[in-house]
Tab-separated table of C-alpha atoms in Angstrom:
chain	number	residue	atom	x	y	z
A	1	MET	CA	31.326	118.146	37.532
A	2	ARG	CA	30.131	114.725	38.642
A	3	PHE	CA	33.712	113.968	39.524
A	4	SER	CA	33.962	117.074	41.720
A	5	HIS	CA	30.659	116.295	43.438
A	6	THR	CA	31.903	112.778	44.132
A	7	ILE	CA	35.098	114.058	45.797
A	8	PHE	CA	33.069	116.495	47.883
A	9	LEU	CA	30.652	113.767	48.989
A	10	VAL	CA	33.444	111.338	49.851
A	11	SER	CA	35.338	114.056	51.783
A	12	GLY	CA	32.168	114.949	53.642
A	13	VAL	CA	31.619	111.343	54.655
A	14	ILE	CA	35.214	111.069	55.944
A	15	LEU	CA	34.962	114.309	57.904
A	16	CYS	CA	31.651	113.338	59.447
A	17	SER	CA	32.974	109.919	60.370
A	18	ALA	CA	36.066	111.443	62.001
A	19	ALA	CA	33.924	113.884	63.938
A	20	ALA	CA	31.743	111.065	65.158
A	21	MET	CA	34.765	109.047	66.442
A	22	PRO	CA	36.150	109.914	69.884
A	23	LEU	CA	39.743	111.258	69.805
A	24	GLN	CA	42.214	108.595	70.917
A	25	GLN	CA	44.336	109.994	73.742
A	26	GLU	CA	47.925	108.844	74.240
A	27	LYS	CA	48.448	106.485	77.137
A	28	LEU	CA	49.882	107.751	80.375
A	29	ALA	CA	53.096	106.271	81.688
A	30	GLU	CA	51.341	104.305	84.435
A	31	GLU	CA	48.966	102.812	81.891
A	32	GLN	CA	51.729	101.401	79.724
A	33	PHE	CA	54.492	100.587	82.224
A	34	LYS	CA	54.411	98.690	85.490
A	35	ASN	CA	55.304	100.242	88.843
A	36	ILE	CA	55.615	103.847	87.634
A	37	THR	CA	56.238	106.364	90.413
A	38	SER	CA	58.283	109.362	89.293
A	39	PHE	CA	56.637	109.687	85.872
A	40	LYS	CA	53.052	109.089	86.921
A	41	GLY	CA	50.849	111.498	84.960
A	42	ASN	CA	53.407	111.933	82.182
A	43	LYS	CA	52.799	110.580	78.694
A	44	ALA	CA	54.096	107.071	78.113
A	45	SER	CA	56.092	108.321	75.117
A	46	GLU	CA	58.056	110.643	77.433
A	47	VAL	CA	59.443	107.896	79.659
A	48	LEU	CA	62.120	106.307	77.467
A	49	PRO	CA	63.643	109.642	76.332
A	50	ALA	CA	63.844	110.646	80.010
A	51	MET	CA	65.588	107.343	80.782
A	52	GLU	CA	68.051	108.009	77.963
A	53	PHE	CA	68.780	111.444	79.441
A	54	MET	CA	69.542	109.976	82.858
A	55	SER	CA	71.712	107.280	81.295
A	56	ALA	CA	73.713	109.895	79.351
A	57	SER	CA	74.032	112.173	82.394
A	58	LEU	CA	75.598	109.390	84.498
A	59	LYS	CA	77.276	107.512	81.612
A	60	VAL	CA	75.588	104.225	82.620
A	61	ASP	CA	73.235	101.751	80.959
A	62	CYS	CA	69.799	100.514	82.024
A	63	ASP	CA	71.194	97.763	84.229
A	64	TYR	CA	72.722	100.333	86.579
A	65	CYS	CA	69.271	100.963	88.096
A	66	HIS	CA	67.202	98.058	86.775
A	67	THR	CA	67.193	94.284	87.060
A	68	GLN	CA	66.018	92.110	84.170
A	69	ASP	CA	62.492	92.739	85.464
A	70	ARG	CA	62.375	96.471	84.788
A	71	SER	CA	59.448	96.961	87.185
A	72	SER	CA	61.382	95.559	90.145
A	73	ASP	CA	62.437	97.839	93.013
A	74	GLU	CA	65.243	95.495	94.041
A	75	LYS	CA	68.147	97.848	93.268
A	76	GLU	CA	68.965	100.674	95.668
A	77	GLU	CA	70.090	102.791	92.691
A	78	LYS	CA	66.511	102.863	91.395
A	79	LYS	CA	65.204	104.122	94.715
A	80	VAL	CA	67.887	106.821	94.793
A	81	ALA	CA	67.039	107.839	91.215
A	82	ARG	CA	63.435	108.472	92.246
A	83	GLU	CA	64.606	110.670	95.109
A	84	MET	CA	66.902	112.601	92.753
A	85	ILE	CA	64.096	113.181	90.244
A	86	ALA	CA	61.904	114.553	93.039
A	87	MET	CA	64.761	116.785	94.204
A	88	GLN	CA	65.364	118.121	90.684
A	89	ARG	CA	61.700	118.970	90.230
A	90	ASP	CA	61.536	120.657	93.619
A	91	ILE	CA	64.612	122.814	92.940
A	92	ASN	CA	63.373	123.863	89.520
A	93	ALA	CA	59.854	124.589	90.798
A	94	LYS	CA	61.133	126.776	93.632
A	95	HIS	CA	63.915	128.627	91.851
A	96	PHE	CA	63.497	128.397	88.060
A	97	GLY	CA	59.770	128.604	87.414
A	98	GLY	CA	59.533	124.892	86.693
A	99	ARG	CA	62.097	125.005	83.849
A	100	ASN	CA	64.633	122.175	83.720
A	101	GLN	CA	67.548	124.436	84.611
A	102	VAL	CA	69.062	122.057	87.171
A	103	THR	CA	69.171	118.469	85.900
A	104	CYS	CA	70.935	115.158	86.454
A	105	ALA	CA	73.698	116.414	84.138
A	106	THR	CA	74.248	119.552	86.232
A	107	CYS	CA	75.641	117.625	89.183
A	108	HIS	CA	76.679	114.297	87.664
A	109	GLY	CA	78.322	115.462	84.436
A	110	GLY	CA	78.902	111.918	83.192
A	111	ARG	CA	79.714	110.446	86.620
A	112	THR	CA	77.704	108.115	88.832
A	113	ASN	CA	78.669	110.177	91.875
A	114	PRO	CA	77.855	113.891	91.686
A	115	LEU	CA	80.923	116.095	92.000
A	116	SER	CA	80.860	117.997	95.299
A	117	VAL	CA	84.338	119.500	94.933
A	118	PRO	CA	85.930	121.834	92.369
A	119	PRO	CA	86.874	119.984	89.177
A	120	VAL	CA	90.445	118.711	89.420
A	121	GLU	CA	92.254	116.509	86.923
A	122	GLY	CA	92.032	112.902	88.137
A	123	ILE	CA	89.076	113.497	90.470
A	124	ASN	CA	86.991	110.849	88.697
A	125	ASP	CA	89.486	108.062	89.434
A	126	ARG	CA	87.789	107.094	92.675
A	127	ALA	CA	88.663	103.754	94.216
A	128	ARG	CA	86.134	101.116	95.174
A	129	ARG	CA	86.642	99.530	98.557
A	130	ASN	CA	88.165	96.087	98.407
A	131	PRO	CA	88.648	94.120	101.650
A	132	GLU	CA	91.278	91.986	99.932
A	133	VAL	CA	93.565	95.023	99.645
A	134	LYS	CA	95.303	95.306	103.025
A	135	PRO	CA	96.820	98.774	103.648
A	136	VAL	CA	99.709	97.342	105.672
A	137	ASP	CA	100.677	95.029	102.806
A	138	VAL	CA	100.371	97.755	100.163
A	139	LEU	CA	102.566	100.146	102.151
A	140	ALA	CA	105.118	97.421	102.832
A	141	ALA	CA	105.293	96.650	99.107
A	142	TYR	CA	105.814	100.356	98.435
A	143	GLY	CA	108.680	100.518	100.902
A	144	LYS	CA	110.330	97.505	99.288
A	145	ALA	CA	109.884	98.937	95.781
A	146	VAL	CA	111.397	102.322	96.702
A	147	GLY	CA	114.365	101.096	98.712
A	148	THR	CA	115.948	102.788	101.729
A	149	THR	CA	118.305	105.708	102.006
A	150	ALA	CA	120.000	107.927	104.547
A	151	ASN	CA	120.994	110.359	101.816
A	152	GLY	CA	119.654	113.679	100.744
A	153	PHE	CA	119.040	114.486	97.099
A	154	GLN	CA	119.801	117.396	94.841
A	155	MET	CA	117.722	117.711	91.687
A	156	GLU	CA	117.713	120.016	88.671
A	157	GLY	CA	114.873	120.504	86.243
A	158	LYS	CA	112.206	122.780	84.826
A	159	SER	CA	108.663	123.802	85.548
A	160	LYS	CA	106.087	126.440	84.699
A	161	LEU	CA	105.364	129.232	87.141
A	162	TYR	CA	102.554	131.675	86.370
A	163	GLY	CA	102.638	130.466	82.776
A	164	LYS	CA	106.394	130.980	82.396
A	165	ASP	CA	109.150	128.391	82.071
A	166	VAL	CA	111.513	128.369	85.039
A	167	THR	CA	114.591	126.370	85.986
A	168	LEU	CA	114.412	124.500	89.289
A	169	SER	CA	117.104	123.614	91.817
A	170	SER	CA	115.774	121.432	94.631
A	171	THR	CA	117.234	119.871	97.757
A	172	TYR	CA	115.435	117.145	99.729
A	173	LEU	CA	116.166	115.370	103.002
A	174	ASP	CA	113.858	113.440	105.368
A	175	GLY	CA	110.685	115.180	104.208
A	176	LYS	CA	112.283	118.630	104.198
A	177	TYR	CA	112.862	120.609	101.024
A	178	TYR	CA	114.415	123.771	99.623
A	179	ILE	CA	113.400	124.786	96.096
A	180	VAL	CA	114.675	127.694	94.049
A	181	ALA	CA	112.845	128.726	90.883
A	182	HIS	CA	115.236	130.682	88.680
A	183	LEU	CA	113.220	133.177	86.652
A	184	VAL	CA	114.607	134.210	83.262
A	185	ALA	CA	114.228	137.806	84.380
A	186	GLY	CA	113.418	139.121	87.810
A	187	GLY	CA	115.451	137.026	90.220
A	188	ASP	CA	114.654	133.817	92.123
A	189	ILE	CA	111.606	132.567	93.962
A	190	ARG	CA	112.645	130.558	97.036
A	191	GLN	CA	110.566	128.233	99.173
A	192	GLY	CA	111.268	125.695	101.868
A	193	TYR	CA	110.046	123.424	104.619
A	194	ASN	CA	112.169	122.614	107.666
A	195	GLY	CA	109.983	119.839	109.053
A	196	SER	CA	107.717	122.088	111.094
A	197	ALA	CA	107.169	125.329	109.174
A	198	ALA	CA	106.852	126.204	105.490
A	199	TRP	CA	107.991	129.532	104.037
A	200	PHE	CA	108.068	131.417	100.761
A	201	ALA	CA	110.109	134.326	99.382
A	202	GLN	CA	109.469	136.462	96.294
A	203	PRO	CA	112.429	137.701	94.207
A	204	GLY	CA	114.437	140.120	96.329
A	205	GLY	CA	111.968	139.794	99.193
A	206	GLN	CA	112.223	138.499	102.727
A	207	PRO	CA	110.927	134.975	103.490
A	208	PHE	CA	107.546	134.865	105.163
A	209	PRO	CA	105.891	131.926	106.925
A	210	LEU	CA	102.870	130.364	105.259
A	211	PRO	CA	99.591	130.452	107.211
A	212	ALA	CA	98.698	127.127	108.814
A	213	GLU	CA	95.522	126.820	106.736
A	214	VAL	CA	97.509	126.633	103.471
A	215	ALA	CA	100.842	125.237	104.668
A	216	ALA	CA	99.816	121.572	104.476
A	217	LYS	CA	98.736	121.868	100.842
A	218	PHE	CA	101.909	123.801	100.000
A	219	VAL	CA	104.150	121.160	101.562
A	220	ARG	CA	102.320	118.298	99.848
A	221	ASP	CA	102.712	120.014	96.484
A	222	ASN	CA	106.474	119.929	96.916
A	223	MET	CA	107.102	116.730	98.872
A	224	LEU	CA	109.318	114.027	97.398
A	225	PRO	CA	107.790	110.658	98.344
A	226	LEU	CA	110.488	108.198	99.362
A	227	GLY	CA	108.599	105.404	101.095
A	228	PRO	CA	105.689	104.941	103.523
A	229	GLY	CA	107.278	107.174	106.170
A	230	SER	CA	107.263	110.148	103.794
A	231	LEU	CA	103.468	110.067	103.450
A	232	PRO	CA	101.133	111.700	106.004
A	233	ALA	CA	99.842	109.055	108.421
A	234	LEU	CA	96.253	107.871	108.065
A	235	THR	CA	93.754	106.955	110.769
A	236	ASN	CA	91.697	103.784	110.168
A	237	PRO	CA	92.983	103.250	106.616
A	238	SER	CA	91.039	101.061	104.185
A	239	GLY	CA	92.041	99.356	100.950
A	240	GLY	CA	90.571	99.712	97.488
A	241	THR	CA	91.205	99.304	93.776
A	242	VAL	CA	90.844	101.439	90.664
A	243	LYS	CA	92.212	101.565	87.137
A	244	ILE	CA	93.948	104.739	85.934
A	245	GLY	CA	94.309	104.532	82.187
A	246	THR	CA	95.562	100.997	81.607
A	247	ARG	CA	97.224	100.624	85.008
A	248	ASP	CA	95.657	98.768	87.930
A	249	MET	CA	96.041	100.582	91.234
A	250	ASN	CA	95.886	99.502	94.855
A	251	VAL	CA	94.608	102.387	96.952
A	252	VAL	CA	94.999	103.162	100.640
A	253	SER	CA	92.549	105.747	102.003
A	254	GLY	CA	91.767	107.254	105.376
A	255	THR	CA	91.537	110.370	107.500
A	256	THR	CA	94.810	112.270	107.751
A	257	THR	CA	95.927	111.835	111.349
A	258	GLY	CA	95.405	114.956	113.439
A	259	GLU	CA	93.454	116.667	110.657
A	260	LYS	CA	89.857	116.812	109.445
A	261	GLY	CA	90.761	116.025	105.849
A	262	ARG	CA	91.107	112.736	104.005
A	263	ALA	CA	93.790	111.267	101.805
A	264	SER	CA	94.113	108.465	99.268
A	265	TYR	CA	97.396	106.969	98.103
A	266	TYR	CA	97.426	105.186	94.735
A	267	PHE	CA	100.081	102.535	94.139
A	268	ASP	CA	100.826	100.833	90.833
A	269	ALA	CA	99.739	97.222	91.386
A	270	LYS	CA	102.547	95.970	89.146
A	271	THR	CA	105.537	97.955	90.446
A	272	GLY	CA	104.339	98.835	93.958
A	273	LEU	CA	105.453	102.454	93.446
A	274	LEU	CA	103.375	105.472	94.400
A	275	ALA	CA	101.511	106.838	91.377
A	276	ARG	CA	99.238	109.442	92.972
A	277	THR	CA	98.253	111.147	96.192
A	278	MET	CA	94.880	112.809	96.666
A	279	PHE	CA	94.154	115.104	99.610
A	280	SER	CA	90.798	116.595	100.577
A	281	TYR	CA	90.608	119.717	102.764
A	282	PRO	CA	87.181	120.661	104.211
A	283	THR	CA	85.974	124.261	104.196
A	284	ILE	CA	82.721	125.834	105.423
A	285	LEU	CA	81.309	125.531	101.868
A	286	GLY	CA	82.785	122.248	100.697
A	287	SER	CA	86.115	120.482	100.286
A	288	ASN	CA	89.114	121.507	98.213
A	289	VAL	CA	91.009	118.703	96.507
A	290	GLN	CA	94.702	118.428	95.677
A	291	ILE	CA	96.022	115.642	93.426
A	292	ASN	CA	99.718	114.911	92.819
A	293	ASP	CA	100.879	112.449	90.140
A	294	TYR	CA	104.315	110.814	90.262
A	295	THR	CA	105.885	109.314	87.129
A	296	ALA	CA	109.205	108.704	85.342
A	297	TYR	CA	110.828	106.915	88.282
A	298	LYS	CA	114.610	106.671	88.243
A	299	LYS	CA	116.983	104.814	90.554
A	300	VAL	CA	119.272	107.280	92.316
A	301	GLY	CA	121.593	106.190	95.105
A	302	GLY	CA	119.726	102.885	95.294
A	303	VAL	CA	116.343	104.624	95.694
A	304	GLN	CA	113.490	105.009	93.193
A	305	ILE	CA	112.693	108.711	92.728
A	306	PRO	CA	109.863	110.205	90.628
A	307	MET	CA	111.470	112.593	88.158
A	308	THR	CA	108.142	114.105	87.087
A	309	VAL	CA	105.673	115.513	89.599
A	310	ALA	CA	102.348	116.946	88.403
A	311	ASN	CA	100.246	118.989	90.849
A	312	HIS	CA	96.528	119.428	90.160
A	313	THR	CA	94.184	121.721	92.084
A	314	GLY	CA	90.938	123.497	91.312
A	315	ASP	CA	92.689	126.747	90.450
A	316	GLN	CA	95.832	125.620	88.617
A	317	ASP	CA	98.027	122.768	87.395
A	318	ALA	CA	101.820	122.656	87.568
A	319	VAL	CA	104.398	120.103	86.444
A	320	LYS	CA	107.971	119.732	87.681
A	321	VAL	CA	110.171	117.790	85.274
A	322	TYR	CA	113.592	116.937	86.700
A	323	SER	CA	116.369	116.085	84.277
A	324	SER	CA	119.008	115.140	86.849
A	325	ALA	CA	119.183	113.898	90.412
A	326	LYS	CA	122.062	112.876	92.649
A	327	ALA	CA	122.346	111.504	96.156
A	328	VAL	CA	124.377	113.590	98.600
A	329	ALA	CA	125.810	112.136	101.765
A	330	LYS	CA	125.505	115.307	103.794
A	331	VAL	CA	123.051	118.225	103.686
A	332	ASP	CA	123.333	121.270	105.925
A	333	PRO	CA	119.955	121.427	107.748
A	334	GLU	CA	120.152	125.239	107.752
A	335	VAL	CA	119.371	125.234	104.047
A	336	PHE	CA	115.754	124.372	104.883
A	337	ASN	CA	115.295	127.336	107.216
A	338	PRO	CA	114.272	130.783	105.954
A	339	SER	CA	117.357	132.953	105.541
A	340	LYS	CA	117.334	136.384	107.128
C-alpha cells in the first residue's frame, strides 16, 4: 500500500508541476529563419517540407533559387517563387475552398518552366540561347552535311495509320510530295502538296483541299528536309544549345516568316544534320505544338535522307519508316496535283 501511495504522490507532483509550467509553443517560420516572406505565420517545421515539395515539383535543388546565404534575395528565381506561391494560394482560396488543389506540380510537372501547351513528346527539350551559336553558320553546316541535288526521290516503307500498319509509297521533289498509304483492306489513302496547296483523299473518294488553318501543319508532317532551303524561313533567328539524350544540338529558333507561329530547328552538333523541327501554332486559348524527329540518315544520290520520320502532336504520334529510297532524274509535276 505504501508503494501505491508513493506512486500516486509522485504522479501528483509531476502533474502539478506540468500544469504550473507554461506550454512551449513551436516557433513560427519568421522566428527561426531569416527573411521569411511567403511562409510568415506558418510553423517553422513546415518550411523545409514545403521547400522539398517545390524542389520535387520543378526537379531542381536548393541552389536553383538560393545562394549560399539562404536568406539572400539575390536570385530572380527566388522572387518569382514567392510570386508563384502567392498565386497558388489565391487560386485555391478563390476556387477550391483553400485546399491545395492547384500546386507547383500542377503546372510544372517536373519542369522549371510550366507547360503552357498540350504535352507532346520532346517538348521538354528546350534550347537555351547561346550567342556563340550563329544561325547562318549552323544552316550552312547543315547544307554542307546534306549535299545538293536536282533529283526527286521515290521511297517505300511502312507506317501506322489509325493504329493499323500501312505500306507507304512516297514521291518528293523540291518541297512537294505525293504519298499513298496502301491499306491492307479498304483501298488507298492519297495525299499531296504541289507547292501551294495541300490535299487529301480517302479510299475511293475525291481529293479535297485542306483548310489553310491546318494545311501548314499537314505539310510539315510530311516534308522531307533536304537542306536549309527546304525549311520554312525564320524572321530574326537566334542560336541556342540543348542536349537530346546523349547528343549535343545546335538550335536555330525564330518566328516563321509570314506567320504568327514560331519554329526551332535542332541540328546534331557532330554531324550537322537536322535532328528535329518544332513548330508552335497560336490559337485563341494557347499554342499547339508539332515536333518532327529525323533519324536513320542514308546517302541516296549523293544526298543524306532521313529514312525514319517521327511526328509528335498533342493528339497523336506517327512514325514513317522507309526501307528503300532512290533518286529519280525526272518527276512529272502533275503527280503532286489532286487528280480529278
